[in-house]
Amino acid sequence: MKSSGFDIEKTHLTKLDRLEKLILLVMIAFVWCYIVGIYLHQIKPITIKKHGRKAITIFKYGLNHIANVFLNTLNQGNINIMSFLSCT
């Protein structure tokens, strides 16, 4: 929820009803990113660094992939968006 993920603190929301809605949407997005990250990890496992930890978290792996699908216009011809959305 912080700067390396969704960066919620930059919204500066103070009204409770709006903050509740935002947190609900962020929770849904987090679960979506995590599920995509697990799926990608099964296809191409995350590399393990020398100290024994993963190079990237499952969440960040999924978030980067989702962002790449939606923001990278060069790969739009190679990725079927509806098929991608239906698998999650």
PDB file of N, CA and C in Angstrom:
ATOM      1  N   MET A   1       0.815  -1.195   0.000  1.00  0.00           N
ATOM      2  CA  MET A   1       0.000   0.000   0.000  1.00  0.00           C
ATOM      3  C   MET A   1       0.859   1.259   0.000  1.00  0.00           C
ATOM      4  N   LYS A   2       2.110   1.107   0.329  1.00  0.00           N
ATOM      5  CA  LYS A   2       2.969   2.282   0.419  1.00  0.00           C
ATOM      6  C   LYS A   2       3.677   2.534  -0.906  1.00  0.00           C
ATOM      7  N   SER A   3       4.766   3.242  -0.896  1.00  0.00           N
ATOM      8  CA  SER A   3       5.391   3.768  -2.106  1.00  0.00           C
ATOM      9  C   SER A   3       5.871   2.712  -3.105  1.00  0.00           C
ATOM     10  N   SER A   4       6.242   1.524  -2.668  1.00  0.00           N
ATOM     11  CA  SER A   4       6.722   0.536  -3.632  1.00  0.00           C
ATOM     12  C   SER A   4       5.579  -0.272  -4.240  1.00  0.00           C
ATOM     13  N   GLY A   5       4.346   0.048  -3.866  1.00  0.00           N
ATOM     14  CA  GLY A   5       3.192  -0.658  -4.398  1.00  0.00           C
ATOM     15  C   GLY A   5       2.197   0.311  -5.001  1.00  0.00           C
ATOM     16  N   PHE A   6       1.157   0.639  -4.243  1.00  0.00           N
ATOM     17  CA  PHE A   6       0.084   1.477  -4.755  1.00  0.00           C
ATOM     18  C   PHE A   6       0.213   2.946  -4.373  1.00  0.00           C
ATOM     19  N   ASP A   7       1.073   3.271  -3.443  1.00  0.00           N
ATOM     20  CA  ASP A   7       1.365   4.663  -3.064  1.00  0.00           C
ATOM     21  C   ASP A   7       0.113   5.416  -2.603  1.00  0.00           C
ATOM     22  N   ILE A   8      -0.632   4.818  -1.693  1.00  0.00           N
ATOM     23  CA  ILE A   8      -1.894   5.391  -1.210  1.00  0.00           C
ATOM     24  C   ILE A   8      -1.693   6.721  -0.483  1.00  0.00           C
ATOM     25  N   GLU A   9      -0.586   6.877   0.199  1.00  0.00           N
ATOM     26  CA  GLU A   9      -0.409   8.089   0.996  1.00  0.00           C
ATOM     27  C   GLU A   9      -0.393   9.364   0.153  1.00  0.00           C
ATOM     28  N   LYS A  10      -0.133   9.261  -1.126  1.00  0.00           N
ATOM     29  CA  LYS A  10      -0.128  10.448  -1.991  1.00  0.00           C
ATOM     30  C   LYS A  10      -1.524  10.951  -2.312  1.00  0.00           C
ATOM     31  N   THR A  11      -2.557  10.199  -1.983  1.00  0.00           N
ATOM     32  CA  THR A  11      -3.920  10.652  -2.264  1.00  0.00           C
ATOM     33  C   THR A  11      -4.365  11.741  -1.316  1.00  0.00           C
ATOM     34  N   HIS A  12      -3.831  11.750  -0.099  1.00  0.00           N
ATOM     35  CA  HIS A  12      -4.174  12.739   0.933  1.00  0.00           C
ATOM     36  C   HIS A  12      -5.675  12.770   1.234  1.00  0.00           C
ATOM     37  N   LEU A  13      -6.327  11.609   1.164  1.00  0.00           N
ATOM     38  CA  LEU A  13      -7.748  11.540   1.477  1.00  0.00           C
ATOM     39  C   LEU A  13      -7.960  11.694   2.979  1.00  0.00           C
ATOM     40  N   THR A  14      -8.999  12.448   3.338  1.00  0.00           N
ATOM     41  CA  THR A  14      -9.323  12.625   4.751  1.00  0.00           C
ATOM     42  C   THR A  14     -10.745  12.186   5.070  1.00  0.00           C
ATOM     43  N   LYS A  15     -11.625  12.157   4.086  1.00  0.00           N
ATOM     44  CA  LYS A  15     -13.007  11.729   4.328  1.00  0.00           C
ATOM     45  C   LYS A  15     -13.039  10.208   4.453  1.00  0.00           C
ATOM     46  N   LEU A  16     -13.664   9.750   5.531  1.00  0.00           N
ATOM     47  CA  LEU A  16     -13.654   8.330   5.861  1.00  0.00           C
ATOM     48  C   LEU A  16     -14.318   7.477   4.778  1.00  0.00           C
ATOM     49  N   ASP A  17     -15.431   7.916   4.221  1.00  0.00           N
ATOM     50  CA  ASP A  17     -16.118   7.107   3.214  1.00  0.00           C
ATOM     51  C   ASP A  17     -15.269   6.931   1.956  1.00  0.00           C
ATOM     52  N   ARG A  18     -14.587   7.977   1.556  1.00  0.00           N
ATOM     53  CA  ARG A  18     -13.714   7.872   0.379  1.00  0.00           C
ATOM     54  C   ARG A  18     -12.498   6.998   0.666  1.00  0.00           C
ATOM     55  N   LEU A  19     -11.957   7.120   1.861  1.00  0.00           N
ATOM     56  CA  LEU A  19     -10.809   6.306   2.249  1.00  0.00           C
ATOM     57  C   LEU A  19     -11.183   4.830   2.310  1.00  0.00           C
ATOM     58  N   GLU A  20     -12.378   4.520   2.814  1.00  0.00           N
ATOM     59  CA  GLU A  20     -12.842   3.135   2.856  1.00  0.00           C
ATOM     60  C   GLU A  20     -12.956   2.544   1.449  1.00  0.00           C
ATOM     61  N   LYS A  21     -13.520   3.320   0.527  1.00  0.00           N
ATOM     62  CA  LYS A  21     -13.658   2.857  -0.856  1.00  0.00           C
ATOM     63  C   LYS A  21     -12.291   2.623  -1.500  1.00  0.00           C
ATOM     64  N   LEU A  22     -11.380   3.538  -1.245  1.00  0.00           N
ATOM     65  CA  LEU A  22     -10.039   3.405  -1.804  1.00  0.00           C
ATOM     66  C   LEU A  22      -9.347   2.158  -1.261  1.00  0.00           C
ATOM     67  N   ILE A  23      -9.442   1.929   0.032  1.00  0.00           N
ATOM     68  CA  ILE A  23      -8.796   0.763   0.630  1.00  0.00           C
ATOM     69  C   ILE A  23      -9.418  -0.530   0.107  1.00  0.00           C
ATOM     70  N   LEU A  24     -10.729  -0.545  -0.092  1.00  0.00           N
ATOM     71  CA  LEU A  24     -11.383  -1.718  -0.664  1.00  0.00           C
ATOM     72  C   LEU A  24     -10.847  -2.007  -2.067  1.00  0.00           C
ATOM     73  N   LEU A  25     -10.728  -0.973  -2.894  1.00  0.00           N
ATOM     74  CA  LEU A  25     -10.194  -1.158  -4.251  1.00  0.00           C
ATOM     75  C   LEU A  25      -8.736  -1.612  -4.223  1.00  0.00           C
ATOM     76  N   VAL A  26      -7.968  -1.073  -3.308  1.00  0.00           N
ATOM     77  CA  VAL A  26      -6.562  -1.458  -3.195  1.00  0.00           C
ATOM     78  C   VAL A  26      -6.440  -2.902  -2.740  1.00  0.00           C
ATOM     79  N   MET A  27      -7.320  -3.331  -1.852  1.00  0.00           N
ATOM     80  CA  MET A  27      -7.292  -4.726  -1.405  1.00  0.00           C
ATOM     81  C   MET A  27      -7.597  -5.670  -2.573  1.00  0.00           C
ATOM     82  N   ILE A  28      -8.573  -5.316  -3.386  1.00  0.00           N
ATOM     83  CA  ILE A  28      -8.906  -6.130  -4.556  1.00  0.00           C
ATOM     84  C   ILE A  28      -7.722  -6.157  -5.521  1.00  0.00           C
ATOM     85  N   ALA A  29      -7.114  -5.006  -5.766  1.00  0.00           N
ATOM     86  CA  ALA A  29      -5.960  -4.937  -6.661  1.00  0.00           C
ATOM     87  C   ALA A  29      -4.784  -5.732  -6.113  1.00  0.00           C
ATOM     88  N   PHE A  30      -4.591  -5.693  -4.794  1.00  0.00           N
ATOM     89  CA  PHE A  30      -3.502  -6.454  -4.185  1.00  0.00           C
ATOM     90  C   PHE A  30      -3.685  -7.949  -4.410  1.00  0.00           C
ATOM     91  N   VAL A  31      -4.898  -8.430  -4.171  1.00  0.00           N
ATOM     92  CA  VAL A  31      -5.173  -9.858  -4.366  1.00  0.00           C
ATOM     93  C   VAL A  31      -4.969 -10.238  -5.827  1.00  0.00           C
ATOM     94  N   TRP A  32      -5.418  -9.377  -6.733  1.00  0.00           N
ATOM     95  CA  TRP A  32      -5.238  -9.631  -8.165  1.00  0.00           C
ATOM     96  C   TRP A  32      -3.753  -9.721  -8.511  1.00  0.00           C
ATOM     97  N   CYS A  33      -2.954  -8.784  -8.031  1.00  0.00           N
ATOM     98  CA  CYS A  33      -1.511  -8.805  -8.297  1.00  0.00           C
ATOM     99  C   CYS A  33      -0.866 -10.054  -7.707  1.00  0.00           C
ATOM    100  N   TYR A  34      -1.292 -10.437  -6.531  1.00  0.00           N
ATOM    101  CA  TYR A  34      -0.717 -11.608  -5.866  1.00  0.00           C
ATOM    102  C   TYR A  34      -1.042 -12.878  -6.645  1.00  0.00           C
ATOM    103  N   ILE A  35      -2.288 -12.996  -7.114  1.00  0.00           N
ATOM    104  CA  ILE A  35      -2.680 -14.176  -7.893  1.00  0.00           C
ATOM    105  C   ILE A  35      -1.895 -14.244  -9.191  1.00  0.00           C
ATOM    106  N   VAL A  36      -1.748 -13.131  -9.865  1.00  0.00           N
ATOM    107  CA  VAL A  36      -0.955 -13.095 -11.098  1.00  0.00           C
ATOM    108  C   VAL A  36       0.495 -13.434 -10.793  1.00  0.00           C
ATOM    109  N   GLY A  37       1.026 -12.929  -9.687  1.00  0.00           N
ATOM    110  CA  GLY A  37       2.401 -13.238  -9.294  1.00  0.00           C
ATOM    111  C   GLY A  37       2.612 -14.716  -9.033  1.00  0.00           C
ATOM    112  N   ILE A  38       1.652 -15.360  -8.373  1.00  0.00           N
ATOM    113  CA  ILE A  38       1.741 -16.804  -8.131  1.00  0.00           C
ATOM    114  C   ILE A  38       1.723 -17.553  -9.451  1.00  0.00           C
ATOM    115  N   TYR A  39       0.828 -17.162 -10.340  1.00  0.00           N
ATOM    116  CA  TYR A  39       0.728 -17.805 -11.658  1.00  0.00           C
ATOM    117  C   TYR A  39       2.049 -17.673 -12.431  1.00  0.00           C
ATOM    118  N   LEU A  40       2.602 -16.459 -12.449  1.00  0.00           N
ATOM    119  CA  LEU A  40       3.863 -16.236 -13.155  1.00  0.00           C
ATOM    120  C   LEU A  40       5.014 -16.999 -12.506  1.00  0.00           C
ATOM    121  N   HIS A  41       4.993 -17.078 -11.187  1.00  0.00           N
ATOM    122  CA  HIS A  41       6.049 -17.796 -10.465  1.00  0.00           C
ATOM    123  C   HIS A  41       6.033 -19.288 -10.803  1.00  0.00           C
ATOM    124  N   GLN A  42       4.851 -19.829 -11.059  1.00  0.00           N
ATOM    125  CA  GLN A  42       4.747 -21.231 -11.453  1.00  0.00           C
ATOM    126  C   GLN A  42       5.288 -21.454 -12.859  1.00  0.00           C
ATOM    127  N   ILE A  43       5.101 -20.462 -13.724  1.00  0.00           N
ATOM    128  CA  ILE A  43       5.590 -20.574 -15.103  1.00  0.00           C
ATOM    129  C   ILE A  43       7.092 -20.320 -15.164  1.00  0.00           C
ATOM    130  N   LYS A  44       7.508 -19.199 -14.584  1.00  0.00           N
ATOM    131  CA  LYS A  44       8.931 -18.825 -14.564  1.00  0.00           C
ATOM    132  C   LYS A  44       9.282 -18.402 -13.134  1.00  0.00           C
ATOM    133  N   PRO A  45       9.874 -19.306 -12.361  1.00  0.00           N
ATOM    134  CA  PRO A  45      10.159 -18.998 -10.950  1.00  0.00           C
ATOM    135  C   PRO A  45      11.044 -17.761 -10.777  1.00  0.00           C
ATOM    136  N   ILE A  46      10.793 -17.064  -9.694  1.00  0.00           N
ATOM    137  CA  ILE A  46      11.591 -15.893  -9.336  1.00  0.00           C
ATOM    138  C   ILE A  46      12.974 -16.370  -8.916  1.00  0.00           C
ATOM    139  N   THR A  47      13.984 -15.669  -9.369  1.00  0.00           N
ATOM    140  CA  THR A  47      15.351 -16.063  -9.026  1.00  0.00           C
ATOM    141  C   THR A  47      15.624 -15.820  -7.545  1.00  0.00           C
ATOM    142  N   ILE A  48      16.454 -16.667  -6.988  1.00  0.00           N
ATOM    143  CA  ILE A  48      16.860 -16.557  -5.588  1.00  0.00           C
ATOM    144  C   ILE A  48      18.249 -15.926  -5.550  1.00  0.00           C
ATOM    145  N   LYS A  49      18.394 -14.884  -4.747  1.00  0.00           N
ATOM    146  CA  LYS A  49      19.692 -14.220  -4.634  1.00  0.00           C
ATOM    147  C   LYS A  49      20.629 -15.042  -3.759  1.00  0.00           C
ATOM    148  N   LYS A  50      21.879 -14.618  -3.676  1.00  0.00           N
ATOM    149  CA  LYS A  50      22.894 -15.343  -2.920  1.00  0.00           C
ATOM    150  C   LYS A  50      22.561 -15.468  -1.434  1.00  0.00           C
ATOM    151  N   HIS A  51      21.873 -14.479  -0.885  1.00  0.00           N
ATOM    152  CA  HIS A  51      21.544 -14.518   0.540  1.00  0.00           C
ATOM    153  C   HIS A  51      20.314 -15.381   0.835  1.00  0.00           C
ATOM    154  N   GLY A  52      19.706 -15.967  -0.208  1.00  0.00           N
ATOM    155  CA  GLY A  52      18.607 -16.895  -0.017  1.00  0.00           C
ATOM    156  C   GLY A  52      17.220 -16.303  -0.170  1.00  0.00           C
ATOM    157  N   ARG A  53      17.129 -15.013  -0.395  1.00  0.00           N
ATOM    158  CA  ARG A  53      15.822 -14.383  -0.575  1.00  0.00           C
ATOM    159  C   ARG A  53      15.503 -14.228  -2.053  1.00  0.00           C
ATOM    160  N   LYS A  54      14.214 -14.119  -2.348  1.00  0.00           N
ATOM    161  CA  LYS A  54      13.788 -13.920  -3.729  1.00  0.00           C
ATOM    162  C   LYS A  54      14.197 -12.531  -4.196  1.00  0.00           C
ATOM    163  N   ALA A  55      14.474 -12.414  -5.484  1.00  0.00           N
ATOM    164  CA  ALA A  55      14.887 -11.129  -6.048  1.00  0.00           C
ATOM    165  C   ALA A  55      13.741 -10.118  -6.037  1.00  0.00           C
ATOM    166  N   ILE A  56      12.510 -10.609  -6.061  1.00  0.00           N
ATOM    167  CA  ILE A  56      11.332  -9.747  -6.088  1.00  0.00           C
ATOM    168  C   ILE A  56      10.201 -10.491  -5.375  1.00  0.00           C
ATOM    169  N   THR A  57       9.283  -9.767  -4.781  1.00  0.00           N
ATOM    170  CA  THR A  57       8.172 -10.430  -4.088  1.00  0.00           C
ATOM    171  C   THR A  57       7.148 -10.923  -5.101  1.00  0.00           C
ATOM    172  N   ILE A  58       6.326 -11.861  -4.668  1.00  0.00           N
ATOM    173  CA  ILE A  58       5.252 -12.380  -5.518  1.00  0.00           C
ATOM    174  C   ILE A  58       4.330 -11.235  -5.941  1.00  0.00           C
ATOM    175  N   PHE A  59       3.989 -10.364  -4.989  1.00  0.00           N
ATOM    176  CA  PHE A  59       3.121  -9.223  -5.294  1.00  0.00           C
ATOM    177  C   PHE A  59       3.732  -8.328  -6.362  1.00  0.00           C
ATOM    178  N   LYS A  60       4.981  -7.965  -6.184  1.00  0.00           N
ATOM    179  CA  LYS A  60       5.635  -7.052  -7.128  1.00  0.00           C
ATOM    180  C   LYS A  60       5.794  -7.691  -8.507  1.00  0.00           C
ATOM    181  N   TYR A  61       6.009  -8.995  -8.529  1.00  0.00           N
ATOM    182  CA  TYR A  61       6.104  -9.746  -9.779  1.00  0.00           C
ATOM    183  C   TYR A  61       4.788  -9.612 -10.552  1.00  0.00           C
ATOM    184  N   GLY A  62       3.676  -9.801  -9.860  1.00  0.00           N
ATOM    185  CA  GLY A  62       2.366  -9.670 -10.490  1.00  0.00           C
ATOM    186  C   GLY A  62       2.055  -8.240 -10.881  1.00  0.00           C
ATOM    187  N   LEU A  63       2.367  -7.288  -9.989  1.00  0.00           N
ATOM    188  CA  LEU A  63       2.113  -5.873 -10.267  1.00  0.00           C
ATOM    189  C   LEU A  63       2.889  -5.409 -11.492  1.00  0.00           C
ATOM    190  N   ASN A  64       4.150  -5.782 -11.584  1.00  0.00           N
ATOM    191  CA  ASN A  64       4.953  -5.387 -12.739  1.00  0.00           C
ATOM    192  C   ASN A  64       4.382  -5.961 -14.032  1.00  0.00           C
ATOM    193  N   HIS A  65       3.915  -7.209 -13.967  1.00  0.00           N
ATOM    194  CA  HIS A  65       3.364  -7.831 -15.171  1.00  0.00           C
ATOM    195  C   HIS A  65       2.061  -7.148 -15.591  1.00  0.00           C
ATOM    196  N   ILE A  66       1.173  -6.897 -14.632  1.00  0.00           N
ATOM    197  CA  ILE A  66      -0.089  -6.224 -14.957  1.00  0.00           C
ATOM    198  C   ILE A  66       0.177  -4.835 -15.519  1.00  0.00           C
ATOM    199  N   ALA A  67       1.077  -4.091 -14.900  1.00  0.00           N
ATOM    200  CA  ALA A  67       1.421  -2.760 -15.406  1.00  0.00           C
ATOM    201  C   ALA A  67       1.995  -2.847 -16.812  1.00  0.00           C
ATOM    202  N   ASN A  68       2.827  -3.845 -17.055  1.00  0.00           N
ATOM    203  CA  ASN A  68       3.414  -4.020 -18.380  1.00  0.00           C
ATOM    204  C   ASN A  68       2.346  -4.326 -19.431  1.00  0.00           C
ATOM    205  N   VAL A  69       1.380  -5.160 -19.073  1.00  0.00           N
ATOM    206  CA  VAL A  69       0.313  -5.511 -20.012  1.00  0.00           C
ATOM    207  C   VAL A  69      -0.505  -4.284 -20.391  1.00  0.00           C
ATOM    208  N   PHE A  70      -0.854  -3.468 -19.411  1.00  0.00           N
ATOM    209  CA  PHE A  70      -1.707  -2.315 -19.675  1.00  0.00           C
ATOM    210  C   PHE A  70      -0.969  -1.089 -20.204  1.00  0.00           C
ATOM    211  N   LEU A  71       0.286  -0.939 -19.862  1.00  0.00           N
ATOM    212  CA  LEU A  71       1.000   0.282 -20.223  1.00  0.00           C
ATOM    213  C   LEU A  71       1.948   0.145 -21.407  1.00  0.00           C
ATOM    214  N   ASN A  72       2.350  -1.067 -21.738  1.00  0.00           N
ATOM    215  CA  ASN A  72       3.308  -1.255 -22.816  1.00  0.00           C
ATOM    216  C   ASN A  72       2.575  -1.430 -24.137  1.00  0.00           C
ATOM    217  N   THR A  73       2.536  -0.391 -24.925  1.00  0.00           N
ATOM    218  CA  THR A  73       1.795  -0.440 -26.189  1.00  0.00           C
ATOM    219  C   THR A  73       2.490  -1.293 -27.244  1.00  0.00           C
ATOM    220  N   LEU A  74       3.778  -1.556 -27.086  1.00  0.00           N
ATOM    221  CA  LEU A  74       4.494  -2.365 -28.069  1.00  0.00           C
ATOM    222  C   LEU A  74       4.069  -3.823 -28.032  1.00  0.00           C
ATOM    223  N   ASN A  75       3.703  -4.340 -26.859  1.00  0.00           N
ATOM    224  CA  ASN A  75       3.317  -5.737 -26.726  1.00  0.00           C
ATOM    225  C   ASN A  75       1.825  -5.981 -26.870  1.00  0.00           C
ATOM    226  N   GLN A  76       1.043  -4.959 -27.143  1.00  0.00           N
ATOM    227  CA  GLN A  76      -0.400  -5.131 -27.202  1.00  0.00           C
ATOM    228  C   GLN A  76      -0.817  -6.145 -28.252  1.00  0.00           C
ATOM    229  N   GLY A  77      -0.075  -6.265 -29.346  1.00  0.00           N
ATOM    230  CA  GLY A  77      -0.414  -7.239 -30.377  1.00  0.00           C
ATOM    231  C   GLY A  77      -0.152  -8.667 -29.939  1.00  0.00           C
ATOM    232  N   ASN A  78       0.787  -8.876 -29.025  1.00  0.00           N
ATOM    233  CA  ASN A  78       1.157 -10.216 -28.580  1.00  0.00           C
ATOM    234  C   ASN A  78       0.300 -10.731 -27.426  1.00  0.00           C
ATOM    235  N   ILE A  79      -0.368  -9.853 -26.711  1.00  0.00           N
ATOM    236  CA  ILE A  79      -1.113 -10.252 -25.517  1.00  0.00           C
ATOM    237  C   ILE A  79      -2.597  -9.993 -25.747  1.00  0.00           C
ATOM    238  N   ASN A  80      -3.394 -11.031 -25.563  1.00  0.00           N
ATOM    239  CA  ASN A  80      -4.835 -10.888 -25.638  1.00  0.00           C
ATOM    240  C   ASN A  80      -5.322 -10.452 -24.257  1.00  0.00           C
ATOM    241  N   ILE A  81      -5.730  -9.199 -24.142  1.00  0.00           N
ATOM    242  CA  ILE A  81      -6.105  -8.620 -22.856  1.00  0.00           C
ATOM    243  C   ILE A  81      -7.271  -9.394 -22.228  1.00  0.00           C
ATOM    244  N   MET A  82      -8.277  -9.726 -23.019  1.00  0.00           N
ATOM    245  CA  MET A  82      -9.444 -10.421 -22.466  1.00  0.00           C
ATOM    246  C   MET A  82      -9.059 -11.807 -21.962  1.00  0.00           C
ATOM    247  N   SER A  83      -8.177 -12.480 -22.660  1.00  0.00           N
ATOM    248  CA  SER A  83      -7.704 -13.782 -22.196  1.00  0.00           C
ATOM    249  C   SER A  83      -6.906 -13.625 -20.905  1.00  0.00           C
ATOM    250  N   PHE A  84      -6.104 -12.590 -20.840  1.00  0.00           N
ATOM    251  CA  PHE A  84      -5.307 -12.325 -19.635  1.00  0.00           C
ATOM    252  C   PHE A  84      -6.229 -12.059 -18.438  1.00  0.00           C
ATOM    253  N   LEU A  85      -7.265 -11.239 -18.648  1.00  0.00           N
ATOM    254  CA  LEU A  85      -8.177 -10.915 -17.564  1.00  0.00           C
ATOM    255  C   LEU A  85      -8.997 -12.127 -17.139  1.00  0.00           C
ATOM    256  N   SER A  86      -9.336 -12.997 -18.068  1.00  0.00           N
ATOM    257  CA  SER A  86     -10.165 -14.146 -17.720  1.00  0.00           C
ATOM    258  C   SER A  86      -9.397 -15.183 -16.900  1.00  0.00           C
ATOM    259  N   CYS A  87      -8.074 -15.238 -17.036  1.00  0.00           N
ATOM    260  CA  CYS A  87      -7.301 -16.215 -16.276  1.00  0.00           C
ATOM    261  C   CYS A  87      -7.158 -15.823 -14.820  1.00  0.00           C
ATOM    262  N   THR A  88      -7.407 -14.557 -14.514  1.00  0.00           N
ATOM    263  CA  THR A  88      -7.299 -14.105 -13.136  1.00  0.00           C
ATOM    264  C   THR A  88      -8.663 -14.031 -12.547  1.00  0.00           C
TER     265      THR A  88
END
